[in-house]
Amino acid sequence: MKIGFIGLGNMGGPMAANLVRAGHQVVGFDLAAAPPAGAARATTAAEAASGADVVITMLPNGAILRAVAAEVVPAMAPGAVLCDCSTVDVESARAVAEMAGAAGLGALDAPVSGGVGGATAGTLTFMVGGTDAAFATVAPLFEIMGQKAVHCGAAGAGQAAKICNNMILGVTMIATCEAFALADKLGLDRQKMFDVVSTSSGYSWTMNAYCPAPGVGPTSPADNGYKPGFAAELMLKDLRLSQQAAEAADADTPMGQMAAALYGRFVEEEDGRGRDFSAMLPRFEARGRT
Ligand code: NAD
């Protein structure tokens, strides 16, 4: 396929590289980053999009996505599909799908989980919103860039799945970290805490697969000085998107709201920026009740 790829940063760069390796013709555009070896470099987003069967975007936020979409949609060939893999607000995803639909194009919101490691290894999970026809067109590309693609529903459903998942993740990480900090203060050995909780009803992905306590459980960013991994500021972004969506939909999400506030403080007022989101554990460890 001929693929336009816009946004070649930490995630987009290796995703585009995997498409090139699989034999697709990739034309890349980024304001700063260079395209991977084997991909052509466009000088504008519209140039990358023109004549492409599929245009993939991997951009920082919804405002940038909307601006890029306004530029590329008029340049795209009739019947082509615009597939956004960024994590953005549900409203922007739906607005871009509408813009593309009005121009006779297909559109998908297809945010990912798996991080830079998954993007490099081609093992991302895609959560996809949009029509069956658009999903069928892009499915072979999801197979190259990822290990799983779930078609979640209509436009916006992919972003909805992503922010709901990450709201659970943020809340669970905080719960796991505050429980470890309490266990410390009660004189309970961390390994014993892990042995019990990881096989009891308090178990979770954050405890069992990504344990925030160094030296306990499988290897995780905690064992590497809390170097990300999944950075606290990216968790904060996703938690804020969940709260933006909850407000728009009038959903009561007190735990998500608290998690967004805690990660906000951690990143913006404490030492959380640039650290893995599991560094909430040393944060709690260093604090008392107030
Ligand atoms: P990044 O900042 O490394 O890359 C974004 C790229 O977009 C940059 O290279 C930037 O130059 C480019 N860009 C910005 N504005 C542009 C424009 N108008 N035209 C063309 N290019 C433009 O970010 P990333 O880590 O690659 O993340 C991209 C998206 O993926 C984000 O929405 C993020 O939330 C999501 N995501 C990231 C991770 C992760 O672990 N990094 C995991 C899952 C999802």
Coordinates of C-alpha atoms and ligand atoms in Angstrom, one line a residue:
M1 CA 0.0 0.0 0.0
K2 CA 1.0 3.6 -0.4
I3 CA 1.0 5.1 3.1
G4 CA 1.3 8.7 4.3
F5 CA 2.7 8.8 7.9
I6 CA 2.5 12.0 9.8
G7 CA 4.1 12.3 13.2
L8 CA 7.4 10.4 13.3
G9 CA 8.3 10.8 17.0
N10 CA 9.0 8.1 19.7
M11 CA 6.0 6.1 18.6
G12 CA 5.4 7.0 15.0
G13 CA 9.0 6.6 13.9
P14 CA 9.3 2.9 14.8
M15 CA 5.7 2.2 13.6
A16 CA 6.5 3.7 10.2
A17 CA 9.8 1.7 10.1
N18 CA 7.8 -1.6 10.6
L19 CA 5.6 -0.7 7.6
V20 CA 8.6 0.0 5.5
R21 CA 10.2 -3.3 6.5
A22 CA 7.0 -5.1 5.5
G23 CA 7.4 -3.7 2.0
H24 CA 4.9 -0.8 2.0
Q25 CA 5.7 2.4 0.3
V26 CA 5.8 5.1 3.1
V27 CA 5.9 8.8 2.7
G28 CA 6.6 10.5 6.1
F29 CA 6.1 14.0 7.4
D30 CA 7.1 15.5 10.7
L31 CA 7.9 19.1 11.8
A32 CA 11.1 17.9 13.5
A33 CA 11.8 14.1 13.2
A34 CA 13.3 12.5 10.1
P35 CA 11.5 9.5 8.5
P36 CA 13.0 6.0 9.0
A37 CA 15.3 4.5 6.5
G38 CA 13.5 3.5 3.3
A39 CA 10.7 6.0 3.7
A40 CA 10.4 9.1 1.5
R41 CA 10.3 12.5 3.2
A42 CA 7.5 14.9 2.3
T43 CA 7.8 18.7 3.0
T44 CA 4.2 19.1 4.0
A45 CA 1.5 17.0 5.6
A46 CA -0.6 17.4 2.5
E47 CA 2.2 16.1 0.3
A48 CA 2.5 13.0 2.4
A49 CA -1.2 12.4 2.2
S50 CA -1.8 12.9 -1.5
G51 CA -2.2 9.7 -3.5
A52 CA -2.0 7.6 -0.3
D53 CA -4.3 4.6 0.3
V54 CA -4.0 5.1 4.0
V55 CA -2.8 8.2 6.0
I56 CA -1.7 7.4 9.5
T57 CA -1.2 10.2 12.1
M58 CA 0.7 9.8 15.4
L59 CA 0.6 13.3 17.0
P60 CA 0.7 14.8 20.5
N61 CA -2.9 15.9 21.0
G62 CA -6.4 16.6 19.6
A63 CA -5.8 20.3 18.7
I64 CA -2.8 19.3 16.5
L65 CA -4.7 16.3 15.1
R66 CA -7.6 18.6 14.0
A67 CA -5.2 21.1 12.4
V68 CA -3.3 18.3 10.5
A69 CA -6.6 16.7 9.4
A70 CA -7.8 20.0 8.0
E71 CA -4.7 20.1 5.9
V72 CA -4.6 16.5 4.7
V73 CA -8.3 15.7 4.2
P74 CA -8.6 17.9 1.0
A75 CA -5.4 16.4 -0.3
M76 CA -6.4 12.7 0.1
A77 CA -7.6 10.5 -2.7
P78 CA -11.3 9.6 -2.8
G79 CA -12.0 6.4 -0.8
A80 CA -8.7 6.6 1.1
V81 CA -8.7 6.1 4.9
L82 CA -7.4 8.5 7.6
C83 CA -6.3 6.5 10.6
D84 CA -5.3 8.4 13.7
C85 CA -3.2 6.4 16.2
S86 CA -2.6 9.3 18.6
T87 CA -4.3 9.4 22.0
V88 CA -6.7 12.3 21.8
D89 CA -10.0 13.4 23.3
V90 CA -13.1 11.6 22.1
E91 CA -14.6 14.9 20.7
S92 CA -11.6 15.5 18.4
A93 CA -11.7 11.9 17.2
R94 CA -15.4 12.3 16.3
A95 CA -14.8 15.7 14.7
V96 CA -12.0 14.4 12.5
A97 CA -14.1 11.4 11.4
E98 CA -16.9 13.7 10.4
M99 CA -14.6 15.9 8.5
A100 CA -13.2 12.9 6.6
G101 CA -16.6 11.4 6.0
A102 CA -17.9 14.6 4.5
A103 CA -15.0 14.5 2.0
G104 CA -15.8 10.9 1.0
L105 CA -13.0 9.4 3.0
G106 CA -12.9 6.6 5.6
A107 CA -11.7 7.4 9.1
L108 CA -10.5 5.4 12.2
D109 CA -9.5 6.4 15.7
A110 CA -7.0 3.7 16.6
P111 CA -5.0 4.6 19.7
V112 CA -2.5 2.1 21.0
S113 CA -1.2 0.5 24.1
G114 CA 2.3 -1.0 24.3
G115 CA 4.5 2.1 24.4
V116 CA 7.7 2.6 22.5
G117 CA 8.8 -1.0 23.1
G118 CA 5.6 -2.3 21.5
A119 CA 5.9 0.2 18.6
T120 CA 9.5 -1.0 17.9
A121 CA 8.7 -4.7 18.3
G122 CA 5.5 -4.4 16.3
T123 CA 3.5 -5.7 19.2
L124 CA 1.1 -2.8 19.9
T125 CA -2.6 -3.3 20.7
F126 CA -4.9 -1.1 18.7
M127 CA -8.3 0.0 20.0
V128 CA -10.3 1.0 17.0
G129 CA -13.4 3.2 16.3
G130 CA -14.9 3.6 12.9
T131 CA -16.7 1.8 10.1
D132 CA -16.3 -1.9 9.2
A133 CA -15.0 -0.9 5.7
A134 CA -12.3 1.4 7.0
F135 CA -11.3 -1.2 9.6
A136 CA -11.0 -3.8 6.9
T137 CA -8.8 -1.5 4.8
V138 CA -6.3 -0.8 7.6
A139 CA -6.4 -4.3 9.4
P140 CA -3.4 -5.6 7.4
L141 CA -1.3 -2.6 8.7
F142 CA -2.5 -3.1 12.3
E143 CA -1.2 -6.7 11.9
I144 CA 2.3 -5.4 11.0
M145 CA 2.5 -2.7 13.7
G146 CA 0.8 -4.7 16.4
Q147 CA -0.3 -8.1 17.8
K148 CA -3.9 -7.2 18.3
A149 CA -6.6 -4.9 16.9
V150 CA -10.0 -4.7 18.6
H151 CA -12.7 -3.0 16.6
C152 CA -14.6 -1.3 19.5
G153 CA -17.4 0.4 17.6
A154 CA -18.2 3.6 15.8
A155 CA -16.0 6.8 15.6
G156 CA -14.6 7.7 19.0
A157 CA -15.0 4.1 20.5
G158 CA -11.2 3.5 20.2
Q159 CA -10.4 6.6 22.2
A160 CA -13.2 5.7 24.7
A161 CA -11.7 2.3 25.3
K162 CA -8.2 3.7 25.7
I163 CA -9.0 6.3 28.3
C164 CA -11.3 4.0 30.3
N165 CA -8.5 1.4 30.3
N166 CA -5.9 4.0 31.4
M167 CA -8.2 5.5 34.0
I168 CA -8.3 2.0 35.6
L169 CA -4.5 1.7 35.2
G170 CA -3.8 5.1 36.9
V171 CA -6.3 4.4 39.8
T172 CA -4.9 0.9 40.3
M173 CA -1.3 2.1 40.3
I174 CA -2.1 4.6 43.0
A175 CA -3.9 2.0 45.1
T176 CA -1.0 -0.5 44.7
C177 CA 1.6 2.2 45.7
E178 CA -0.3 3.5 48.7
A179 CA -0.9 0.0 49.9
F180 CA 2.9 -0.8 49.7
A181 CA 3.6 2.5 51.6
L182 CA 1.1 1.5 54.3
A183 CA 2.6 -2.1 54.4
D184 CA 6.1 -0.5 55.0
K185 CA 4.8 1.5 57.9
L186 CA 3.2 -1.6 59.4
G187 CA 6.5 -3.4 59.2
L188 CA 5.3 -5.9 56.5
D189 CA 8.1 -7.1 54.2
R190 CA 7.5 -6.0 50.6
Q191 CA 8.2 -9.5 49.2
K192 CA 5.7 -11.0 51.5
M193 CA 3.2 -8.3 50.6
F194 CA 3.7 -9.2 46.9
D195 CA 3.5 -12.9 47.6
V196 CA 0.1 -12.5 49.3
V197 CA -1.5 -9.8 47.1
S198 CA -0.4 -11.1 43.7
T199 CA -2.2 -14.3 44.5
S200 CA -5.2 -12.8 46.4
S201 CA -8.1 -10.6 45.6
G202 CA -6.0 -7.4 45.5
Y203 CA -4.1 -8.6 42.5
S204 CA -3.9 -6.5 39.4
W205 CA -1.7 -5.8 36.4
T206 CA 0.1 -3.1 38.3
M207 CA 1.0 -5.5 41.1
N208 CA 1.6 -8.7 39.2
A209 CA 3.2 -7.5 36.0
Y210 CA 4.5 -4.0 36.7
C211 CA 5.2 -4.1 40.4
P212 CA 6.2 -0.6 41.6
A213 CA 8.5 -2.0 44.4
P214 CA 12.1 -2.4 43.3
G215 CA 13.4 -6.0 43.5
V216 CA 9.9 -7.5 43.9
G217 CA 8.0 -9.3 41.2
P218 CA 8.9 -9.4 37.5
T219 CA 11.5 -6.8 36.2
S220 CA 9.8 -3.4 35.8
P221 CA 10.8 0.3 35.7
A222 CA 11.1 0.2 39.5
D223 CA 14.2 -2.0 39.0
N224 CA 15.7 0.7 36.7
G225 CA 15.5 3.7 39.0
Y226 CA 11.9 4.4 37.7
K227 CA 13.1 5.4 34.3
P228 CA 10.1 5.2 32.0
G229 CA 8.5 2.8 30.8
F230 CA 5.3 4.8 30.8
A231 CA 6.1 8.3 32.0
A232 CA 4.0 9.9 34.7
E233 CA 3.2 12.9 32.4
L234 CA 1.7 10.5 29.8
M235 CA -0.5 8.9 32.5
L236 CA -1.5 12.5 33.5
K237 CA -2.5 13.3 29.9
D238 CA -4.7 10.2 29.7
L239 CA -6.3 10.8 33.1
R240 CA -7.1 14.3 32.1
L241 CA -8.6 13.1 28.8
S242 CA -10.8 10.6 30.9
Q243 CA -12.0 13.5 33.1
Q244 CA -12.7 15.7 30.0
A245 CA -14.8 12.9 28.6
A246 CA -16.5 12.2 31.9
E247 CA -17.5 15.8 32.2
A248 CA -18.8 15.9 28.6
A249 CA -20.8 12.7 29.2
D250 CA -21.9 13.6 32.8
A251 CA -20.3 10.5 34.2
D252 CA -19.4 10.3 37.9
T253 CA -15.7 9.2 38.2
P254 CA -14.5 10.2 41.7
M255 CA -11.5 7.8 41.6
G256 CA -10.4 8.9 38.2
Q257 CA -10.8 12.5 39.3
M258 CA -8.6 11.9 42.3
A259 CA -6.0 10.0 40.2
A260 CA -5.8 12.9 37.8
A261 CA -5.3 15.4 40.7
L262 CA -2.6 13.2 42.3
Y263 CA -0.7 12.7 39.0
G264 CA -1.1 16.4 38.3
R265 CA 0.6 17.3 41.6
F266 CA 3.2 14.6 41.1
V267 CA 4.2 15.9 37.6
E268 CA 3.7 19.6 38.0
E269 CA 4.7 20.3 41.6
E270 CA 6.8 17.4 42.8
D271 CA 9.5 15.3 41.1
G272 CA 7.3 13.1 38.9
R273 CA 8.2 14.6 35.5
G274 CA 10.4 12.3 33.5
R275 CA 9.9 9.4 35.9
D276 CA 7.8 6.3 35.4
F277 CA 4.2 6.4 36.6
S278 CA 5.1 3.7 39.2
A279 CA 7.3 6.3 40.9
M280 CA 4.2 7.0 42.9
L281 CA 5.6 4.5 45.4
P282 CA 8.6 6.5 46.5
R283 CA 6.3 9.5 46.6
F284 CA 3.9 7.8 49.1
E285 CA 6.9 6.3 51.0
A286 CA 8.3 9.7 51.7
R287 CA 5.0 11.1 53.0
G288 CA 3.0 11.1 56.2
R289 CA -0.7 11.3 56.4
T290 CA -1.0 15.0 55.6
Ligands
NAD1 P1 6.4 12.4 20.4 O1 6.3 13.8 21.0 O2 7.7 11.6 20.5 O3 6.0 12.5 18.8 C1 5.1 13.3 18.3 C2 5.6 13.8 16.9 O4 4.7 14.6 16.3 C3 6.9 14.7 17.1 O5 8.0 14.1 16.3 C4 6.5 16.1 16.6 O6 7.5 16.7 15.9 C5 5.4 15.7 15.6 N1 4.4 16.8 15.3 C6 3.9 17.7 16.2 N2 3.1 18.5 15.5 C7 3.1 18.1 14.2 C8 2.5 18.6 13.0 N3 1.6 19.6 13.0 N4 2.8 18.0 11.8 C9 3.7 17.0 11.8 N5 4.3 16.5 12.9 C10 4.0 17.0 14.1 O7 5.2 11.6 21.0 P2 5.0 10.0 21.0 O8 5.5 9.5 22.3 O9 5.4 9.5 19.7 O10 3.4 10.0 21.2 C11 2.5 10.2 20.1 C12 1.1 9.8 20.5 O11 1.0 8.5 20.9 C13 0.6 10.7 21.6 O12 -0.8 11.0 21.4 C14 0.7 9.8 22.9 O13 -0.2 10.1 23.9 C15 0.5 8.5 22.2 N6 1.0 7.3 23.0 C16 2.3 7.4 23.4 C17 2.9 6.3 24.1 C18 4.3 6.3 24.6 O14 4.7 5.4 25.3 N7 5.2 7.3 24.1 C19 2.1 5.2 24.3 C20 0.8 5.1 23.9 C21 0.3 6.2 23.2

